[in-house]
C-alpha positions as a LaTeX table, in Angstrom:
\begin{tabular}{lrrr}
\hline
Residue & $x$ (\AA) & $y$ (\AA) & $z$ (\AA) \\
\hline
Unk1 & $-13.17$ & 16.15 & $-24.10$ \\
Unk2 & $-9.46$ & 16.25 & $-23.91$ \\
Unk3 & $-7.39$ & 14.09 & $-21.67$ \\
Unk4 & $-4.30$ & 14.17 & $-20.16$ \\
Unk5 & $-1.51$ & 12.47 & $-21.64$ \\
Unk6 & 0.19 & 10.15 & $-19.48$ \\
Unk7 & 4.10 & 8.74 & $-20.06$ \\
Unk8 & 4.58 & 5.93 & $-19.71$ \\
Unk9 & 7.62 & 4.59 & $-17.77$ \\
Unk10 & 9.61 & 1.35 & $-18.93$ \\
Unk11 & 8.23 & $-1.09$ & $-16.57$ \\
Unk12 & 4.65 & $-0.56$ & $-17.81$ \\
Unk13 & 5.19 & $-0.77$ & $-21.32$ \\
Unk14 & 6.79 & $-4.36$ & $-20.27$ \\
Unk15 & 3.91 & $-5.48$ & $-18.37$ \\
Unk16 & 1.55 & $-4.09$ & $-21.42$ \\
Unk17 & 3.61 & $-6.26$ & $-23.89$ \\
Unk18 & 4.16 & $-9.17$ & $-22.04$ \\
Unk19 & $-0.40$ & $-8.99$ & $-21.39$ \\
Unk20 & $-0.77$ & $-8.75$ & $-24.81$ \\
Unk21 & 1.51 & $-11.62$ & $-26.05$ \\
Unk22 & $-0.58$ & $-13.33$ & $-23.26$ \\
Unk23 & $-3.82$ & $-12.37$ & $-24.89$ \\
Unk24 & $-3.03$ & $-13.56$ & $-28.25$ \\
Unk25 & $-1.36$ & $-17.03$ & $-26.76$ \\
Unk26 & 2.29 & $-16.35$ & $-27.55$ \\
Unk27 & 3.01 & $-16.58$ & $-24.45$ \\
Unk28 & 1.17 & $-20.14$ & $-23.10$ \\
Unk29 & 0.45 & $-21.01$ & $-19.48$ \\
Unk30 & 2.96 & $-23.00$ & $-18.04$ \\
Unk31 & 5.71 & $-21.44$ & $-20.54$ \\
Unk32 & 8.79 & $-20.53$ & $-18.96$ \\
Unk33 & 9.71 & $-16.56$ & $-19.65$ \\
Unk34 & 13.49 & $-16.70$ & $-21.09$ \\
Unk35 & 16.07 & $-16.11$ & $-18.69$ \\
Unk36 & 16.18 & $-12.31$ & $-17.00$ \\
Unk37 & 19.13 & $-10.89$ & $-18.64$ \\
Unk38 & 18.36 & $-12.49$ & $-21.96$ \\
Unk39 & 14.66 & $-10.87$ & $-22.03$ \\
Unk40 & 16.41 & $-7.41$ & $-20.78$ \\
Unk41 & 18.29 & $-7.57$ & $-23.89$ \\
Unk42 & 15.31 & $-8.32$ & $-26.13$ \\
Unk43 & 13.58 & $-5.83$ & $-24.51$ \\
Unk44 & 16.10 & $-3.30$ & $-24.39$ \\
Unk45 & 15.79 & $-2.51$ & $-20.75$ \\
Unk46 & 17.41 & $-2.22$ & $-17.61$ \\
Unk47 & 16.97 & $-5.72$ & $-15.59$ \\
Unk48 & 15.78 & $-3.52$ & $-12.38$ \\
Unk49 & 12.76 & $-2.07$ & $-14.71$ \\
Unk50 & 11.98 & $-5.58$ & $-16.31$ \\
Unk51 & 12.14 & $-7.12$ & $-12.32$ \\
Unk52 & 9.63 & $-4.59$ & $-11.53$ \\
Unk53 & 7.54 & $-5.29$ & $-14.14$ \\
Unk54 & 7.53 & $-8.96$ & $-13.41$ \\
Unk55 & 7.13 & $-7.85$ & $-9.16$ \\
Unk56 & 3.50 & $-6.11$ & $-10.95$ \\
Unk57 & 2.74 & $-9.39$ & $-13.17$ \\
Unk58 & 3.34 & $-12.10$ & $-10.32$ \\
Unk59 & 0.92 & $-9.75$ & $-7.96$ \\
Unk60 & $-1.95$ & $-10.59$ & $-10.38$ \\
Unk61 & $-0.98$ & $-14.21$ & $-10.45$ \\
Unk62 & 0.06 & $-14.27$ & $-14.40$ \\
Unk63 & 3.51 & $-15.36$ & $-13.81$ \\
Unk64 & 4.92 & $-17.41$ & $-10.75$ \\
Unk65 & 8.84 & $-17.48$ & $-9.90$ \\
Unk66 & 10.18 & $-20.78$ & $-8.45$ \\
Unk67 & 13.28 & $-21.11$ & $-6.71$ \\
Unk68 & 16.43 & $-21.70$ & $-9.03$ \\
Unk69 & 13.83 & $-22.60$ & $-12.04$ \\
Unk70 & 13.21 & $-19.34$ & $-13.25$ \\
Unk71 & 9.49 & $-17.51$ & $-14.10$ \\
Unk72 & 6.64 & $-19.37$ & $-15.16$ \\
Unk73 & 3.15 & $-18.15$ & $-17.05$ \\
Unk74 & 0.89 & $-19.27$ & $-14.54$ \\
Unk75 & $-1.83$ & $-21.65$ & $-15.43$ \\
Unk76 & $-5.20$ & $-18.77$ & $-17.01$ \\
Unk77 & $-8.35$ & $-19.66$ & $-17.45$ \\
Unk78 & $-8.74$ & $-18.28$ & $-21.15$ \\
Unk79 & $-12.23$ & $-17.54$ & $-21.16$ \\
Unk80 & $-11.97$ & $-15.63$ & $-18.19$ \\
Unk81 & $-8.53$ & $-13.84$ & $-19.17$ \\
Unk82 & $-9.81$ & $-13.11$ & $-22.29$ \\
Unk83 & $-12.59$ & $-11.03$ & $-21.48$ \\
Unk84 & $-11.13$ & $-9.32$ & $-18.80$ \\
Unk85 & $-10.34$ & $-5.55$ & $-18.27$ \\
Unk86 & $-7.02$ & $-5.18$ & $-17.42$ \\
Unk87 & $-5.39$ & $-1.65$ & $-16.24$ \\
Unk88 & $-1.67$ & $-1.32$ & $-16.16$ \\
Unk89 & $-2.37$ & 1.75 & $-13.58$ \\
Unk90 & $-4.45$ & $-0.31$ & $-11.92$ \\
Unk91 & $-1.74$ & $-3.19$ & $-11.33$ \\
Unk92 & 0.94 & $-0.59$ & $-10.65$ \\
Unk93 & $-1.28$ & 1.17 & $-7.85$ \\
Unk94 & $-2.21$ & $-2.24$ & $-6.32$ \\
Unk95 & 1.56 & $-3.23$ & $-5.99$ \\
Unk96 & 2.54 & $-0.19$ & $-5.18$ \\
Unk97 & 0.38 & $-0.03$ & $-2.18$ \\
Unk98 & 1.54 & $-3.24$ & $-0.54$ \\
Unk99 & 5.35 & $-1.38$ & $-1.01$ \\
Unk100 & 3.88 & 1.92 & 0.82 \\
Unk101 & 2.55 & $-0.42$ & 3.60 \\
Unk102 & 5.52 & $-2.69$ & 4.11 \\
Unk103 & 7.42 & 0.92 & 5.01 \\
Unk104 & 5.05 & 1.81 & 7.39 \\
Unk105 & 5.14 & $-1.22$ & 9.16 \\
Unk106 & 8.88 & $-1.14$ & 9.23 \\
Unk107 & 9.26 & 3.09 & 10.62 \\
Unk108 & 5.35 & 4.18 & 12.15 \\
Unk109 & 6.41 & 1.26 & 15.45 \\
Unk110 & 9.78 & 3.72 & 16.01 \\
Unk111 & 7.95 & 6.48 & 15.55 \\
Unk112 & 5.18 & 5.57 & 18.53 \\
Unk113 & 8.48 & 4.83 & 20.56 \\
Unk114 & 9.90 & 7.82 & 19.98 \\
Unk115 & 6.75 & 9.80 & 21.10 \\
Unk116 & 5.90 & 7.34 & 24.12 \\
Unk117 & 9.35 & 9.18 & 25.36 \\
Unk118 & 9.61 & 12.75 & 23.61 \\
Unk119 & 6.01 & 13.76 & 23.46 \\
Unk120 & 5.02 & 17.01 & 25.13 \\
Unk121 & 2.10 & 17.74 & 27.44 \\
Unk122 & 1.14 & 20.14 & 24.24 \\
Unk123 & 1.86 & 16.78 & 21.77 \\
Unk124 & $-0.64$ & 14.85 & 23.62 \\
Unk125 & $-3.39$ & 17.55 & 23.55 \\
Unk126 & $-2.83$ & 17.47 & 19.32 \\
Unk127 & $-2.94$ & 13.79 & 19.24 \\
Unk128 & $-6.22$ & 13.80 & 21.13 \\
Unk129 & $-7.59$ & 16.81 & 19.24 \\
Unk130 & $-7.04$ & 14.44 & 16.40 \\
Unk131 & $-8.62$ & 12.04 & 17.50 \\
Unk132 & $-11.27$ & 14.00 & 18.61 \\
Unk133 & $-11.89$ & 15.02 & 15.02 \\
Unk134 & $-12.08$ & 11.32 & 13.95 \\
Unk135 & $-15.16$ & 10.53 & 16.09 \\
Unk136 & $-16.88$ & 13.79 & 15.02 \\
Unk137 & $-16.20$ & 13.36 & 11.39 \\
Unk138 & $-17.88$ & 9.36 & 11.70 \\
Unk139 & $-20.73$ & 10.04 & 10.39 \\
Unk140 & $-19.18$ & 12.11 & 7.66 \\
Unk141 & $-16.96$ & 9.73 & 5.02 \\
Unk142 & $-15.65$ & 12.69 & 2.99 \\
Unk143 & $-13.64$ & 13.59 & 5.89 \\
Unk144 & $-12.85$ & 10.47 & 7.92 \\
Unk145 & $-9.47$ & 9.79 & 6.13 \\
Unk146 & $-8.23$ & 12.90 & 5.96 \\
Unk147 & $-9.03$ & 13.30 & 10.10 \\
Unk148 & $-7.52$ & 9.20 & 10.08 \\
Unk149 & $-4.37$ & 10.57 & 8.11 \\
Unk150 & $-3.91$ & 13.83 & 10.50 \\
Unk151 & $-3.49$ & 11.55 & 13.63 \\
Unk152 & $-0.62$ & 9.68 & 12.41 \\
Unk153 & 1.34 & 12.99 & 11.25 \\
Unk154 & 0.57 & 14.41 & 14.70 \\
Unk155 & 2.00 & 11.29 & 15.87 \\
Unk156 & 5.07 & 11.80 & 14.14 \\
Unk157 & 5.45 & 15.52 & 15.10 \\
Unk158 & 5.65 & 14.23 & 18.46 \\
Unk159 & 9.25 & 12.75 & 17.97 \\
Unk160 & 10.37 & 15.86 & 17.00 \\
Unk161 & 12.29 & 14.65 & 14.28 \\
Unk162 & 11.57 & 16.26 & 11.34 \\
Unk163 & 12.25 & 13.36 & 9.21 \\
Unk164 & 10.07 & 11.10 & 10.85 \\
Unk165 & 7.24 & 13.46 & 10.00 \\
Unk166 & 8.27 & 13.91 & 6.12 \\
Unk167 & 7.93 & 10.23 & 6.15 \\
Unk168 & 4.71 & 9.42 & 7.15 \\
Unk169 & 3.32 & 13.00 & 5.57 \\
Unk170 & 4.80 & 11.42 & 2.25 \\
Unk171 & 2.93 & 7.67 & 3.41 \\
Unk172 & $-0.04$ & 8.60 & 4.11 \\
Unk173 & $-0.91$ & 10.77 & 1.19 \\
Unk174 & 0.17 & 7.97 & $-1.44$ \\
Unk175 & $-2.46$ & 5.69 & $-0.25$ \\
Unk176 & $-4.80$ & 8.26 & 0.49 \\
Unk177 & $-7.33$ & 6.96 & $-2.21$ \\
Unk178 & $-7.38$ & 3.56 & $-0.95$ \\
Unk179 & $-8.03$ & 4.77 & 2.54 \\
Unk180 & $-10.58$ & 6.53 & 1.74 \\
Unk181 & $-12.72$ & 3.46 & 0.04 \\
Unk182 & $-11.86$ & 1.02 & 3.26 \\
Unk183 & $-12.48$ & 3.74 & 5.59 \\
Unk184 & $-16.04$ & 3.97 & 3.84 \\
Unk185 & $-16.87$ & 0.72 & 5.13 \\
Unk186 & $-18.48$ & 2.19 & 8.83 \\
Unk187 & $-17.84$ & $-1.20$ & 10.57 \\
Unk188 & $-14.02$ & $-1.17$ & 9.93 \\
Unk189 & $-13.80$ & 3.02 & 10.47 \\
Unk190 & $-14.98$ & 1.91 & 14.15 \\
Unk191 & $-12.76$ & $-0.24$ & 14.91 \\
Unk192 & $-10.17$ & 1.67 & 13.50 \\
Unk193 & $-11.11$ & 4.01 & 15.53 \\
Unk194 & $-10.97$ & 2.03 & 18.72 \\
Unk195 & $-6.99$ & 1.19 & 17.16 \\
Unk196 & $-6.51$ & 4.87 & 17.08 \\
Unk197 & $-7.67$ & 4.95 & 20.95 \\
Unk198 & $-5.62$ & 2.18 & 21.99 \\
Unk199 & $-2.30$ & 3.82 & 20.46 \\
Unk200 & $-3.15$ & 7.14 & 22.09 \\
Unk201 & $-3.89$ & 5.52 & 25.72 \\
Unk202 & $-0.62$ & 3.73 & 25.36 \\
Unk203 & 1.58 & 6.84 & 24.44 \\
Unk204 & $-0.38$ & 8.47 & 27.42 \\
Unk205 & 1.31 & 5.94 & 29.51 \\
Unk206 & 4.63 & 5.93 & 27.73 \\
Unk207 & 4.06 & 2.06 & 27.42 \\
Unk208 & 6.41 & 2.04 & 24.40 \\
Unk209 & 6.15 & $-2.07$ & 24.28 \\
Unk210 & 2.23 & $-1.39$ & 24.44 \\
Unk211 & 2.20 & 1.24 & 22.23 \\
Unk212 & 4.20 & $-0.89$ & 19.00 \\
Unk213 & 2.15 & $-3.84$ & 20.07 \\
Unk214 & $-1.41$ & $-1.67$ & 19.08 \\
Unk215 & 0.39 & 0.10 & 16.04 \\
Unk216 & 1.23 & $-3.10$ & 14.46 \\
Unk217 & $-1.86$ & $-4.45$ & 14.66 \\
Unk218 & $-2.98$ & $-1.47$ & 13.32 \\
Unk219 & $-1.43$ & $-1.58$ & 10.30 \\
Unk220 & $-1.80$ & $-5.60$ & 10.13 \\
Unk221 & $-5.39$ & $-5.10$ & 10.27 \\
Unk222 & $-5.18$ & $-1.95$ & 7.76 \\
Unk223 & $-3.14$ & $-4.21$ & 4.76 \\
Unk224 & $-5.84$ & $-7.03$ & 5.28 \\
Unk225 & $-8.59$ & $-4.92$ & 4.65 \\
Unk226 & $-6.87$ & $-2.94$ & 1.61 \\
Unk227 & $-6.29$ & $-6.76$ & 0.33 \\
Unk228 & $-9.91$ & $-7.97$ & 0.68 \\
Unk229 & $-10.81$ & $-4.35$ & $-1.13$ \\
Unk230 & $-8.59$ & $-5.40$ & $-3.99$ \\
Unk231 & $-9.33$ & $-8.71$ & $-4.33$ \\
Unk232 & $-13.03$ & $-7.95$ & $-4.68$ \\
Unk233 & $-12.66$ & $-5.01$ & $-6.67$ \\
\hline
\end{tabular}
């Protein structure tokens, strides 16, 4: 019956208020938002919380930023905006997500490096033992991500840098949700597995080239399918 009450922080209150001066056509499509330091001052906010709020609004399309001309209110269909749900959480988790990714792609090719030369006869056995738990679990989608998550961390213990594995424990558990619904689809959970394969073969080898080369197209092919997800959901 009762619900949790959620605060919210300064950059979501902006993004509510600048939707709902949208939604009652204050704010017009092709209307140029005043300039950033005059709206923080309206607003009474920092400028780093109203340029995150405006990083959430231009990831939904509803404004666009041009080059030395300031932010625009893109051009809405008004039926259609009008009658859609909107979700500030929603927003904030889908931008968010791209953010988590992008730092992945920048640390998890070092960290296959790093165990292509540090990894242990013992590391190796985990990694496969991992993996090992990703083809039994296939055919059993409550536990694919969480066996999908475990293989990276092991992956990361074998640098032995403590760090490292903080990192990509702290990664992989923010988009753990998201995982979980492209990881349902069977046809992509197979060929992730067969990435998962590739990675470990190469580490076997201590191909480090060959190694970054299948972890970035890993995680290339892991943000395109958590951006078809979103744009169909």
């Amino acid at each position: 019956m009762f619900e949790n009450i959620k605060t919210e922080r300064v950059y979501e209150k902006i993004v509510n208020q600048i939707y709902s001066l949208l939604q009652k056509g204050e704010l017009r499509s092709g209307e140029r938002l005043p300039p950033e330091r005059d709206l923080a001052i309206k607003l009474n906010c920092s400028r780093s919380s109203l340029r995150e709020a405006f990083r959430v609004l231009e990831s939904q399309g509803l404004i666009v930023s041009k080059t030395g001309g300031g932010r625009y209110v893109q051009k809405l269909d008004k039926k259609n905006f009008a009658t859609e749900t909107f979700s500030t959480i929603d927003l904030l988790e889908k931008s968010a997500i791209i953010y988590f990714l992008e730092a992945r792609e920048a640390f998890e090719p070092r960290i296959v490096e790093l165990a292509c030369e540090r990894a242990t006869k013992e590391d190796i056995v985990e990694i496969e033992n991992a993996l090992t738990v990703m083809e039994e679990k296939l055919k059993k989608p409550e536990l694919e991500v969480s066996a999908d998550n475990n293989f990276h961390v092991v992956i990361a213990e074998a640098t032995h840098n403590y760090v490292f594995v903080s990192m990509m424990e702290n990664n992989v558990n923010m988009i753990r949700q998201v995982r979980r619904k492209v990881m349902k689809n069977p046809a992509r959970y197979k060929e992730s597995l067969k990435e998962h394969t590739e990675i470990l073969e190469a580490i076997k080898k201590r191909d480090k080239t060959l190694a970054v080369e299948k972890t970035k197209r890993h995680l290339e092919k892991l943000r395109n399918s958590i951006i078809i997800m979103q744009e169909n959901s």
